[in-house]
Amino acid sequence: MTSIRRIAAMVLIALWAFVPARAADTVAATSGNVFIGSPDGRSFFHDGTWSAVAFDRDGDGGVDRVEITNTPSAGFPKPFVFQTDEPGRNITVGTYNVARPYERPGKNLLAFSLSSLPCNPYGDIMSGFTILAADFDLSGTMPVVRSFAARFAAACAGYEGPIYGYVAFNSDVLPEIATADYASSRRTLTLRGPNIALADTILIDDRPFAARHASDGSITARKAKLADGAHAVKVAVNASGYASPEFTLRTGPVETAPFARSRLKINAEPGNFVGGPGGVYRLVKGRFIMTVGDFLDDGQIDGADLSFISADGASRWYLALLPVTATRNFEIGFYPDATGMPVVEGHPGLTISGESRTCQDQIGFFTVTEYAVETTNAIDQLRWLGVRFDMRCNFNSPPLHGTLEYLAAPLPVIDRIVFQSATRQLRIEGRNMSSVLKIYIDEQVFDPTSASPDVLVLDRFDLLPGVHSIYVGTGDTFVSSRPIIVRG
């Protein structure tokens, strides 16, 4: 099989799975956050002219900065910049978890002009990137980019996010690991993800296993006896010498969430202005939007902003927590002497407002009772957060007491995409799918015809020849999958 077009009844895109290497592509796509007045999360760049520049800034003979720029026929150039300032590290295949949108000694750099993140660039941005491919010609006086591919994520506290991105310059199709499942009773590891069927070898802690291919597009490694704990998993294509970035697989008992859903409870004594006339609120039915920040600039979460919007949109509450003192990140414990924003140096931060009511000179304290994070798409994201808090207005008002139980919605993950040309049906297979998600294809939005936890279906659709960007997310993109590039 040398071309998708030779399949008459069914065109298997499957994230390019089952398709041999073909002409390399140069594209960029983003998904996720859409800032007010800017469609940043729905961007797809394929046409226009492209340029790539590499730099050896420290003179060690490698490449530590790559700039990929798309110049459309109309509009301004769109650069994507990836740089490492980690001592002794050059741009190679791998993950770079802590990045900033500005140059800073010892920090990685991630910058892209299609979105100027509307937050403090010197503290509250969580961003990182994963290099999928990096091939350079180092024979001349300046390094030259032969091919390059990367994924990235960027978010900032106080704004919906994050933005996920994919950039490729003259890059062939590459397998990636999206999800991994280990069956200890059968000693079998199953991997799914973009182009995963192109891999012929699975590396578990650098031990090679032959990849067995299944009809659903997954691959498995058998006779893999793994002890409980963390394991480094890669996939490889031996013919090209490609080995994917590491995927961390955790085996053994699974940590479960301490609560079943998000809820916010507030009990304000009479006279607390933020509490208003209601006094007691039990907020469950609505949307909980959580963003996190990194004010200590160490790649760990040390700030959280929660917005609650009731199901009818009539009630809105906001809670900001900043446990940072001189060196403290989020951890379970008691945080006394908290002040409102802006935070007084050496004090934690606590700000509460609700239904357009706020007050000056907020003081109080809070206790983090439950807390868990995971690193997803190269940035730390909250899994859950439990907090008890107490706040007074103007230093001496009656108190407002409250508790927060926040459980993050699991992000949708696309494993593969199948398009049936005969029936004009597009199937998006993965995890954490639901009927509340929409399908984004080349910046256009579609409602799925049907939905299940594993599949979204779009009927009566024509996927034209060429390269396309596809992802899924909520209509306002508070929850989004990574963009996947497919060929029609």
Short mmCIF file of C-alpha atoms in Angstrom, two decimals:
data_model
loop_
_atom_site.label_atom_id
_atom_site.label_comp_id
_atom_site.label_asym_id
_atom_site.label_seq_id
_atom_site.Cartn_x
_atom_site.Cartn_y
_atom_site.Cartn_z
CA MET A 1 0.00 0.00 0.00
CA THR A 2 1.68 3.22 -1.12
CA SER A 3 -1.21 5.67 -1.00
CA ILE A 4 -4.36 6.20 0.98
CA ARG A 5 -6.26 6.72 -2.26
CA ARG A 6 -5.85 3.04 -3.19
CA ILE A 7 -8.35 2.08 -0.51
CA ALA A 8 -11.72 2.24 -2.24
CA ALA A 9 -14.26 1.64 0.48
CA MET A 10 -12.44 2.96 3.53
CA VAL A 11 -9.76 5.59 3.92
CA LEU A 12 -7.84 4.74 7.06
CA ILE A 13 -6.25 7.91 8.31
CA ALA A 14 -5.70 6.44 11.78
CA LEU A 15 -3.36 9.32 12.56
CA TRP A 16 -1.39 8.22 9.51
CA ALA A 17 -1.24 4.72 10.97
CA PHE A 18 -0.85 1.98 8.36
CA VAL A 19 0.55 4.57 5.91
CA PRO A 20 4.20 4.20 4.90
CA ALA A 21 6.55 7.17 5.08
CA ARG A 22 5.74 9.70 2.39
CA ALA A 23 6.54 13.30 1.55
CA ALA A 24 7.41 15.29 4.66
CA ASP A 25 5.08 18.06 5.78
CA THR A 26 5.48 21.59 7.09
CA VAL A 27 2.54 22.65 9.26
CA ALA A 28 1.61 24.22 12.57
CA ALA A 29 -1.60 23.90 14.56
CA THR A 30 -2.87 24.91 17.97
CA SER A 31 -5.83 23.87 20.09
CA GLY A 32 -7.31 24.81 23.43
CA ASN A 33 -7.56 28.28 24.91
CA VAL A 34 -9.32 31.02 22.97
CA PHE A 35 -8.58 34.40 24.48
CA ILE A 36 -11.17 37.14 24.25
CA GLY A 37 -11.20 38.53 20.74
CA SER A 38 -8.52 36.13 19.50
CA PRO A 39 -9.02 32.67 17.92
CA ASP A 40 -5.64 31.43 19.16
CA GLY A 41 -6.81 27.95 19.99
CA ARG A 42 -8.20 27.30 16.52
CA SER A 43 -5.17 28.09 14.40
CA PHE A 44 -3.87 25.97 11.52
CA PHE A 45 -0.98 26.99 9.28
CA HIS A 46 -0.22 24.99 6.17
CA ASP A 47 -0.02 27.34 3.21
CA GLY A 48 2.27 30.33 2.75
CA THR A 49 6.03 30.20 2.97
CA TRP A 50 8.10 28.59 5.71
CA SER A 51 11.58 29.17 7.04
CA ALA A 52 13.67 27.45 9.69
CA VAL A 53 16.74 28.79 11.46
CA ALA A 54 18.99 27.01 13.96
CA PHE A 55 21.57 28.50 16.32
CA ASP A 56 24.53 27.27 18.32
CA ARG A 57 24.48 30.02 20.93
CA ASP A 58 27.02 28.51 23.31
CA GLY A 59 29.45 27.35 20.61
CA ASP A 60 29.56 23.69 21.66
CA GLY A 61 28.89 22.39 18.13
CA GLY A 62 25.21 21.53 18.73
CA VAL A 63 21.90 23.36 18.31
CA ASP A 64 20.26 25.09 21.27
CA ARG A 65 17.69 27.31 19.52
CA VAL A 66 15.29 26.63 16.63
CA GLU A 67 12.94 29.14 15.00
CA ILE A 68 10.20 27.90 12.64
CA THR A 69 8.30 30.71 10.91
CA ASN A 70 5.20 30.66 8.74
CA THR A 71 4.62 33.70 6.54
CA PRO A 72 1.07 33.68 5.12
CA SER A 73 0.16 35.35 1.86
CA ALA A 74 -1.69 37.95 3.91
CA GLY A 75 -0.91 38.93 7.47
CA PHE A 76 2.10 38.89 9.72
CA PRO A 77 4.74 36.13 10.08
CA LYS A 78 4.04 33.55 12.77
CA PRO A 79 7.26 32.36 14.46
CA PHE A 80 7.59 29.41 16.85
CA VAL A 81 10.76 29.48 18.95
CA PHE A 82 12.23 26.60 20.98
CA GLN A 83 15.40 27.14 23.00
CA THR A 84 17.22 25.40 25.83
CA ASP A 85 19.48 27.09 28.34
CA GLU A 86 19.80 24.00 30.50
CA PRO A 87 23.53 23.47 31.14
CA GLY A 88 25.02 21.05 28.63
CA ARG A 89 21.71 20.35 26.87
CA ASN A 90 21.07 20.93 23.18
CA ILE A 91 17.86 20.56 21.16
CA THR A 92 17.34 16.82 20.78
CA VAL A 93 14.37 14.47 20.94
CA GLY A 94 12.97 14.66 24.47
CA THR A 95 10.80 16.65 26.86
CA TYR A 96 11.55 20.11 28.27
CA ASN A 97 9.16 20.63 31.17
CA VAL A 98 9.96 24.15 32.36
CA ALA A 99 9.93 26.87 29.72
CA ARG A 100 9.40 30.61 29.67
CA PRO A 101 8.23 33.03 26.93
CA TYR A 102 11.33 35.18 27.37
CA GLU A 103 15.05 34.49 27.54
CA ARG A 104 16.33 33.76 31.03
CA PRO A 105 19.62 32.10 32.02
CA GLY A 106 19.15 28.45 32.92
CA LYS A 107 15.58 28.29 31.57
CA ASN A 108 14.14 26.86 28.39
CA LEU A 109 12.36 29.24 26.04
CA LEU A 110 9.02 28.70 24.31
CA ALA A 111 7.65 31.63 22.33
CA PHE A 112 5.01 31.85 19.63
CA SER A 113 3.57 35.07 18.26
CA LEU A 114 0.07 33.93 17.36
CA SER A 115 -0.80 34.48 21.00
CA SER A 116 0.61 37.04 23.37
CA LEU A 117 -0.32 35.33 26.62
CA PRO A 118 -2.27 37.96 28.63
CA CYS A 119 -0.60 37.33 31.96
CA ASN A 120 2.47 38.29 33.91
CA PRO A 121 5.34 36.86 31.81
CA TYR A 122 7.69 36.86 34.79
CA GLY A 123 5.95 34.41 37.04
CA ASP A 124 2.64 32.76 36.38
CA ILE A 125 3.14 30.91 33.10
CA MET A 126 3.23 27.11 32.98
CA SER A 127 4.71 25.94 29.70
CA GLY A 128 6.86 23.23 28.19
CA PHE A 129 7.58 21.40 24.96
CA THR A 130 8.48 17.99 23.57
CA ILE A 131 10.82 17.63 20.61
CA LEU A 132 9.67 14.79 18.34
CA ALA A 133 12.31 15.18 15.62
CA ALA A 134 15.46 17.29 15.30
CA ASP A 135 17.83 16.74 12.38
CA PHE A 136 20.48 19.36 11.63
CA ASP A 137 23.33 19.83 9.17
CA LEU A 138 26.27 20.93 11.30
CA SER A 139 28.91 20.93 8.57
CA GLY A 140 28.85 24.65 7.83
CA THR A 141 29.53 27.79 9.81
CA MET A 142 25.85 27.94 10.82
CA PRO A 143 23.67 24.90 11.59
CA VAL A 144 20.89 24.17 9.11
CA VAL A 145 17.53 22.59 9.96
CA ARG A 146 16.90 19.49 7.86
CA SER A 147 13.71 18.47 9.69
CA PHE A 148 12.05 19.36 12.96
CA ALA A 149 8.85 18.54 14.85
CA ALA A 150 7.62 19.50 18.30
CA ARG A 151 4.59 19.68 20.54
CA PHE A 152 4.09 22.35 23.17
CA ALA A 153 1.71 23.59 25.85
CA ALA A 154 1.40 27.00 27.50
CA ALA A 155 -0.99 28.41 30.11
CA CYS A 156 -1.12 31.22 32.62
CA ALA A 157 -2.98 31.68 35.90
CA GLY A 158 -6.20 33.65 35.76
CA TYR A 159 -6.99 32.81 32.13
CA GLU A 160 -8.59 29.78 30.56
CA GLY A 161 -6.13 27.42 29.05
CA PRO A 162 -3.83 25.94 28.15
CA ILE A 163 -2.93 26.26 24.49
CA TYR A 164 -1.60 23.06 22.91
CA GLY A 165 0.46 23.20 19.74
CA TYR A 166 2.16 21.10 17.10
CA VAL A 167 4.86 22.30 14.69
CA ALA A 168 6.53 20.33 11.89
CA PHE A 169 9.13 21.45 9.36
CA ASN A 170 9.97 18.93 6.63
CA SER A 171 9.04 16.18 9.06
CA ASP A 172 7.93 12.68 8.14
CA VAL A 173 5.07 11.01 9.99
CA LEU A 174 6.17 10.06 13.50
CA PRO A 175 4.70 7.68 16.07
CA GLU A 176 3.82 9.07 19.49
CA ILE A 177 2.55 7.49 22.70
CA ALA A 178 -0.74 8.97 23.91
CA THR A 179 -1.88 6.29 26.37
CA ALA A 180 -0.34 3.15 27.88
CA ASP A 181 -2.14 0.25 29.60
CA TYR A 182 -0.35 -2.54 31.41
CA ALA A 183 -2.07 -5.86 32.20
CA SER A 184 0.08 -7.43 34.89
CA SER A 185 -1.79 -10.77 34.76
CA ARG A 186 -0.90 -11.14 31.07
CA ARG A 187 2.38 -9.20 31.24
CA THR A 188 1.20 -7.17 28.27
CA LEU A 189 1.72 -3.46 27.59
CA THR A 190 -0.66 -1.81 25.09
CA LEU A 191 0.16 1.56 23.53
CA ARG A 192 -2.05 3.92 21.55
CA GLY A 193 -1.40 7.28 19.98
CA PRO A 194 -0.75 9.25 16.80
CA ASN A 195 0.92 7.11 14.13
CA ILE A 196 1.71 4.46 16.73
CA ALA A 197 1.22 1.66 14.20
CA LEU A 198 4.35 2.84 12.35
CA ALA A 199 6.51 1.66 15.25
CA ASP A 200 8.07 -1.78 15.13
CA THR A 201 9.82 -1.75 18.52
CA ILE A 202 8.73 -0.87 22.05
CA LEU A 203 11.43 0.12 24.53
CA ILE A 204 10.59 -0.34 28.22
CA ASP A 205 13.36 1.01 30.44
CA ASP A 206 15.60 0.65 27.35
CA ARG A 207 14.71 -3.05 26.99
CA PRO A 208 13.41 -3.75 23.43
CA PHE A 209 10.20 -5.66 22.72
CA ALA A 210 8.75 -6.46 19.30
CA ALA A 211 5.64 -4.39 18.62
CA ARG A 212 2.59 -6.53 17.85
CA HIS A 213 0.00 -4.67 15.78
CA ALA A 214 -3.76 -4.92 16.41
CA SER A 215 -6.62 -4.07 14.07
CA ASP A 216 -7.68 -1.16 16.29
CA GLY A 217 -4.40 0.63 15.56
CA SER A 218 -2.74 -0.15 18.90
CA ILE A 219 0.54 -1.98 19.45
CA THR A 220 1.48 -4.33 22.29
CA ALA A 221 4.57 -5.69 23.98
CA ARG A 222 4.15 -9.17 25.41
CA LYS A 223 6.07 -10.99 28.15
CA ALA A 224 6.85 -7.64 29.77
CA LYS A 225 7.15 -8.31 33.50
CA LEU A 226 7.11 -4.93 35.22
CA ALA A 227 7.48 -4.18 38.91
CA ASP A 228 5.26 -1.58 40.55
CA GLY A 229 6.57 1.91 39.99
CA ALA A 230 7.53 4.28 37.17
CA HIS A 231 8.86 2.99 33.84
CA ALA A 232 10.24 4.85 30.81
CA VAL A 233 8.52 3.76 27.59
CA LYS A 234 9.50 4.67 24.02
CA VAL A 235 8.55 3.46 20.58
CA ALA A 236 11.03 3.13 17.73
CA VAL A 237 11.04 2.78 13.96
CA ASN A 238 14.19 0.81 13.28
CA ALA A 239 14.36 1.54 9.55
CA SER A 240 14.58 5.30 10.17
CA GLY A 241 16.38 5.13 13.50
CA TYR A 242 13.59 7.16 15.11
CA ALA A 243 12.90 6.73 18.84
CA SER A 244 10.08 8.70 20.42
CA PRO A 245 10.40 10.84 23.56
CA GLU A 246 9.89 8.97 26.82
CA PHE A 247 6.40 8.26 28.13
CA THR A 248 6.20 7.62 31.88
CA LEU A 249 4.18 4.50 32.70
CA ARG A 250 3.19 3.99 36.34
CA THR A 251 2.27 0.46 37.35
CA GLY A 252 0.79 -0.81 40.59
CA PRO A 253 -2.06 0.56 42.74
CA VAL A 254 -3.84 3.53 41.20
CA GLU A 255 -4.35 6.61 43.35
CA THR A 256 -8.04 7.48 43.39
CA ALA A 257 -9.60 10.90 43.83
CA PRO A 258 -10.82 11.73 47.37
CA PHE A 259 -14.11 13.13 46.07
CA ALA A 260 -16.44 12.34 43.19
CA ARG A 261 -17.05 15.81 41.77
CA SER A 262 -16.17 19.46 42.17
CA ARG A 263 -18.05 21.58 44.69
CA LEU A 264 -17.68 24.93 46.43
CA LYS A 265 -19.36 25.62 49.78
CA ILE A 266 -19.51 29.11 51.30
CA ASN A 267 -20.99 30.17 54.64
CA ALA A 268 -20.73 33.89 55.27
CA GLU A 269 -21.81 35.44 58.54
CA PRO A 270 -24.08 38.52 58.33
CA GLY A 271 -22.05 41.62 57.61
CA ASN A 272 -19.50 40.02 55.30
CA PHE A 273 -20.02 41.93 52.07
CA VAL A 274 -18.75 39.19 49.73
CA GLY A 275 -21.20 36.73 51.31
CA GLY A 276 -24.07 38.97 50.32
CA PRO A 277 -27.69 38.42 51.30
CA GLY A 278 -27.60 34.67 50.65
CA GLY A 279 -24.99 33.91 53.25
CA VAL A 280 -24.85 30.17 52.51
CA TYR A 281 -23.97 28.76 49.06
CA ARG A 282 -23.53 25.19 47.89
CA LEU A 283 -22.20 25.45 44.38
CA VAL A 284 -22.14 22.18 42.45
CA LYS A 285 -24.15 22.52 39.25
CA GLY A 286 -22.02 24.61 36.96
CA ARG A 287 -18.58 24.91 35.46
CA PHE A 288 -15.39 24.93 37.51
CA ILE A 289 -12.51 26.53 35.63
CA MET A 290 -9.09 26.11 37.23
CA THR A 291 -5.84 27.63 36.05
CA VAL A 292 -2.50 27.36 37.81
CA GLY A 293 0.68 29.39 37.96
CA ASP A 294 4.40 29.11 38.68
CA PHE A 295 5.47 32.32 40.43
CA LEU A 296 8.60 30.68 41.88
CA ASP A 297 9.74 29.88 38.35
CA ASP A 298 10.69 26.29 39.19
CA GLY A 299 8.19 24.35 37.10
CA GLN A 300 5.93 23.47 40.02
CA ILE A 301 2.47 24.78 40.82
CA ASP A 302 2.37 27.53 43.43
CA GLY A 303 -0.80 29.40 42.52
CA ALA A 304 -4.37 28.47 41.59
CA ASP A 305 -7.27 30.54 40.29
CA LEU A 306 -10.75 29.00 40.36
CA SER A 307 -13.77 30.46 38.58
CA PHE A 308 -17.22 28.97 39.11
CA ILE A 309 -20.04 29.73 36.65
CA SER A 310 -23.48 28.34 37.48
CA ALA A 311 -25.31 26.25 34.91
CA ASP A 312 -27.64 29.15 34.07
CA GLY A 313 -24.77 31.65 33.98
CA ALA A 314 -26.40 33.80 36.67
CA SER A 315 -23.91 33.11 39.48
CA ARG A 316 -20.16 33.61 39.26
CA TRP A 317 -17.56 33.13 42.00
CA TYR A 318 -13.81 33.53 42.00
CA LEU A 319 -11.22 32.10 44.40
CA ALA A 320 -7.47 32.72 44.12
CA LEU A 321 -4.89 30.88 46.23
CA LEU A 322 -1.19 31.67 46.32
CA PRO A 323 0.69 29.60 48.92
CA VAL A 324 4.05 30.96 47.80
CA THR A 325 6.22 32.61 50.41
CA ALA A 326 9.94 32.63 49.70
CA THR A 327 10.23 29.03 48.56
CA ARG A 328 6.89 27.25 49.08
CA ASN A 329 4.92 25.48 46.37
CA PHE A 330 1.51 23.91 46.77
CA GLU A 331 1.54 21.19 49.40
CA ILE A 332 -0.84 19.85 52.01
CA GLY A 333 -0.75 22.07 55.10
CA PHE A 334 -1.87 25.24 56.83
CA TYR A 335 -1.24 28.72 55.36
CA PRO A 336 -1.78 31.47 57.95
CA ASP A 337 -1.73 35.26 57.63
CA ALA A 338 -2.98 35.29 54.04
CA THR A 339 -3.59 38.63 52.35
CA GLY A 340 -5.62 39.67 49.35
CA MET A 341 -4.12 40.48 45.99
CA PRO A 342 -1.62 41.95 45.42
CA VAL A 343 0.05 39.67 47.93
CA VAL A 344 2.22 41.14 50.67
CA GLU A 345 5.74 39.73 50.43
CA GLY A 346 6.23 36.76 52.73
CA HIS A 347 2.50 36.04 53.03
CA PRO A 348 0.25 33.56 51.22
CA GLY A 349 -2.46 35.01 49.00
CA LEU A 350 -6.23 34.54 49.36
CA THR A 351 -8.85 36.41 47.33
CA ILE A 352 -12.58 35.66 47.16
CA SER A 353 -15.31 37.40 45.19
CA GLY A 354 -18.80 36.36 44.23
CA GLU A 355 -21.70 37.59 42.13
CA SER A 356 -19.87 40.88 41.43
CA ARG A 357 -19.17 41.45 45.16
CA THR A 358 -15.63 41.96 46.39
CA CYS A 359 -13.92 43.96 49.11
CA GLN A 360 -10.66 45.67 49.87
CA ASP A 361 -8.02 44.50 52.32
CA GLN A 362 -8.98 40.84 52.48
CA ILE A 363 -7.20 38.82 55.15
CA GLY A 364 -7.55 35.22 56.26
CA PHE A 365 -6.03 31.76 56.19
CA PHE A 366 -6.49 28.48 54.36
CA THR A 367 -5.59 24.81 54.66
CA VAL A 368 -4.79 22.56 51.70
CA THR A 369 -6.31 19.20 52.66
CA GLU A 370 -5.97 17.27 49.38
CA TYR A 371 -3.61 17.84 46.49
CA ALA A 372 -2.39 15.87 43.46
CA VAL A 373 -0.74 16.84 40.16
CA GLU A 374 0.38 15.13 37.00
CA THR A 375 2.63 16.20 34.17
CA THR A 376 0.62 16.22 30.96
CA ASN A 377 1.82 17.58 27.63
CA ALA A 378 5.04 18.81 29.28
CA ILE A 379 3.33 20.97 31.96
CA ASP A 380 2.10 20.26 35.48
CA GLN A 381 -1.68 20.17 35.80
CA LEU A 382 -3.89 19.71 38.84
CA ARG A 383 -5.68 16.40 39.27
CA TRP A 384 -7.53 17.49 42.40
CA LEU A 385 -7.36 20.11 45.14
CA GLY A 386 -9.13 20.30 48.52
CA VAL A 387 -9.07 23.56 50.50
CA ARG A 388 -10.70 25.00 53.65
CA PHE A 389 -10.55 28.79 53.91
CA ASP A 390 -11.57 31.73 56.13
CA MET A 391 -11.65 35.36 54.96
CA ARG A 392 -12.56 38.74 56.43
CA CYS A 393 -13.10 42.05 54.60
CA ASN A 394 -11.33 45.24 55.66
CA PHE A 395 -9.45 43.36 58.38
CA ASN A 396 -12.33 43.19 60.85
CA SER A 397 -15.61 42.20 59.17
CA PRO A 398 -17.52 39.05 60.16
CA PRO A 399 -15.86 36.00 58.60
CA LEU A 400 -16.63 34.06 55.46
CA HIS A 401 -15.90 30.33 55.78
CA GLY A 402 -15.67 27.90 52.87
CA THR A 403 -14.47 24.64 51.45
CA LEU A 404 -13.42 23.76 47.92
CA GLU A 405 -13.27 20.29 46.43
CA TYR A 406 -11.94 20.50 42.89
CA LEU A 407 -11.65 17.47 40.63
CA ALA A 408 -10.16 18.17 37.20
CA ALA A 409 -12.10 16.97 34.21
CA PRO A 410 -10.00 14.36 32.39
CA LEU A 411 -8.64 15.76 29.14
CA PRO A 412 -9.79 14.05 25.95
CA VAL A 413 -7.04 12.04 24.26
CA ILE A 414 -7.15 11.11 20.56
CA ASP A 415 -5.69 7.71 19.73
CA ARG A 416 -6.53 7.54 16.04
CA ILE A 417 -8.87 8.94 13.40
CA VAL A 418 -10.65 6.81 10.82
CA PHE A 419 -12.42 8.29 7.80
CA GLN A 420 -14.77 6.12 5.73
CA SER A 421 -15.06 7.76 2.33
CA ALA A 422 -17.86 5.46 1.14
CA THR A 423 -20.15 6.40 4.03
CA ARG A 424 -18.67 9.89 4.57
CA GLN A 425 -18.09 9.13 8.23
CA LEU A 426 -15.27 10.45 10.43
CA ARG A 427 -14.52 8.50 13.63
CA ILE A 428 -12.33 9.95 16.37
CA GLU A 429 -11.24 7.17 18.72
CA GLY A 430 -9.69 7.84 22.10
CA ARG A 431 -10.50 8.42 25.74
CA ASN A 432 -12.61 10.78 27.82
CA MET A 433 -14.92 11.57 24.91
CA SER A 434 -18.45 12.83 25.55
CA SER A 435 -21.40 14.54 23.90
CA VAL A 436 -20.35 17.92 25.35
CA LEU A 437 -17.28 17.96 23.11
CA LYS A 438 -17.13 19.53 19.69
CA ILE A 439 -14.94 18.54 16.75
CA TYR A 440 -12.53 21.12 15.33
CA ILE A 441 -11.31 20.54 11.77
CA ASP A 442 -9.10 23.20 10.19
CA GLU A 443 -10.55 25.93 12.45
CA GLN A 444 -14.16 24.92 11.70
CA VAL A 445 -16.40 23.61 14.51
CA PHE A 446 -18.73 20.61 14.20
CA ASP A 447 -21.13 18.93 16.62
CA PRO A 448 -20.60 15.16 16.72
CA THR A 449 -23.37 13.04 15.27
CA SER A 450 -22.95 10.56 18.12
CA ALA A 451 -20.67 10.20 21.11
CA SER A 452 -19.49 7.56 23.56
CA PRO A 453 -16.61 7.54 26.08
CA ASP A 454 -14.36 6.04 23.39
CA VAL A 455 -15.58 7.43 20.06
CA LEU A 456 -16.92 10.62 18.50
CA VAL A 457 -18.63 10.20 15.13
CA LEU A 458 -19.22 12.87 12.48
CA ASP A 459 -21.51 11.75 9.66
CA ARG A 460 -22.08 13.26 6.21
CA PHE A 461 -18.62 14.81 6.08
CA ASP A 462 -16.09 14.99 3.27
CA LEU A 463 -12.41 15.07 4.19
CA LEU A 464 -10.76 16.55 1.14
CA PRO A 465 -7.25 15.63 -0.07
CA GLY A 466 -4.47 17.41 1.74
CA VAL A 467 -3.26 17.97 5.29
CA HIS A 468 -5.73 18.75 8.07
CA SER A 469 -5.68 19.64 11.76
CA ILE A 470 -8.20 17.86 14.00
CA TYR A 471 -8.86 18.10 17.72
CA VAL A 472 -11.81 17.94 20.13
CA GLY A 473 -12.80 20.29 22.93
CA THR A 474 -15.58 22.11 24.68
CA GLY A 475 -17.12 24.94 22.73
CA ASP A 476 -15.20 27.53 24.76
CA THR A 477 -12.10 25.26 24.73
CA PHE A 478 -11.72 25.14 28.52
CA VAL A 479 -11.09 21.43 27.91
CA SER A 480 -9.22 20.38 24.79
CA SER A 481 -7.22 17.56 23.27
CA ARG A 482 -3.94 18.13 21.48
CA PRO A 483 -4.20 18.90 17.75
CA ILE A 484 -3.54 15.93 15.48
CA ILE A 485 -2.35 16.39 11.90
CA VAL A 486 -3.90 13.99 9.40
CA ARG A 487 -3.84 13.62 5.62
CA GLY A 488 -7.03 13.29 3.62
#
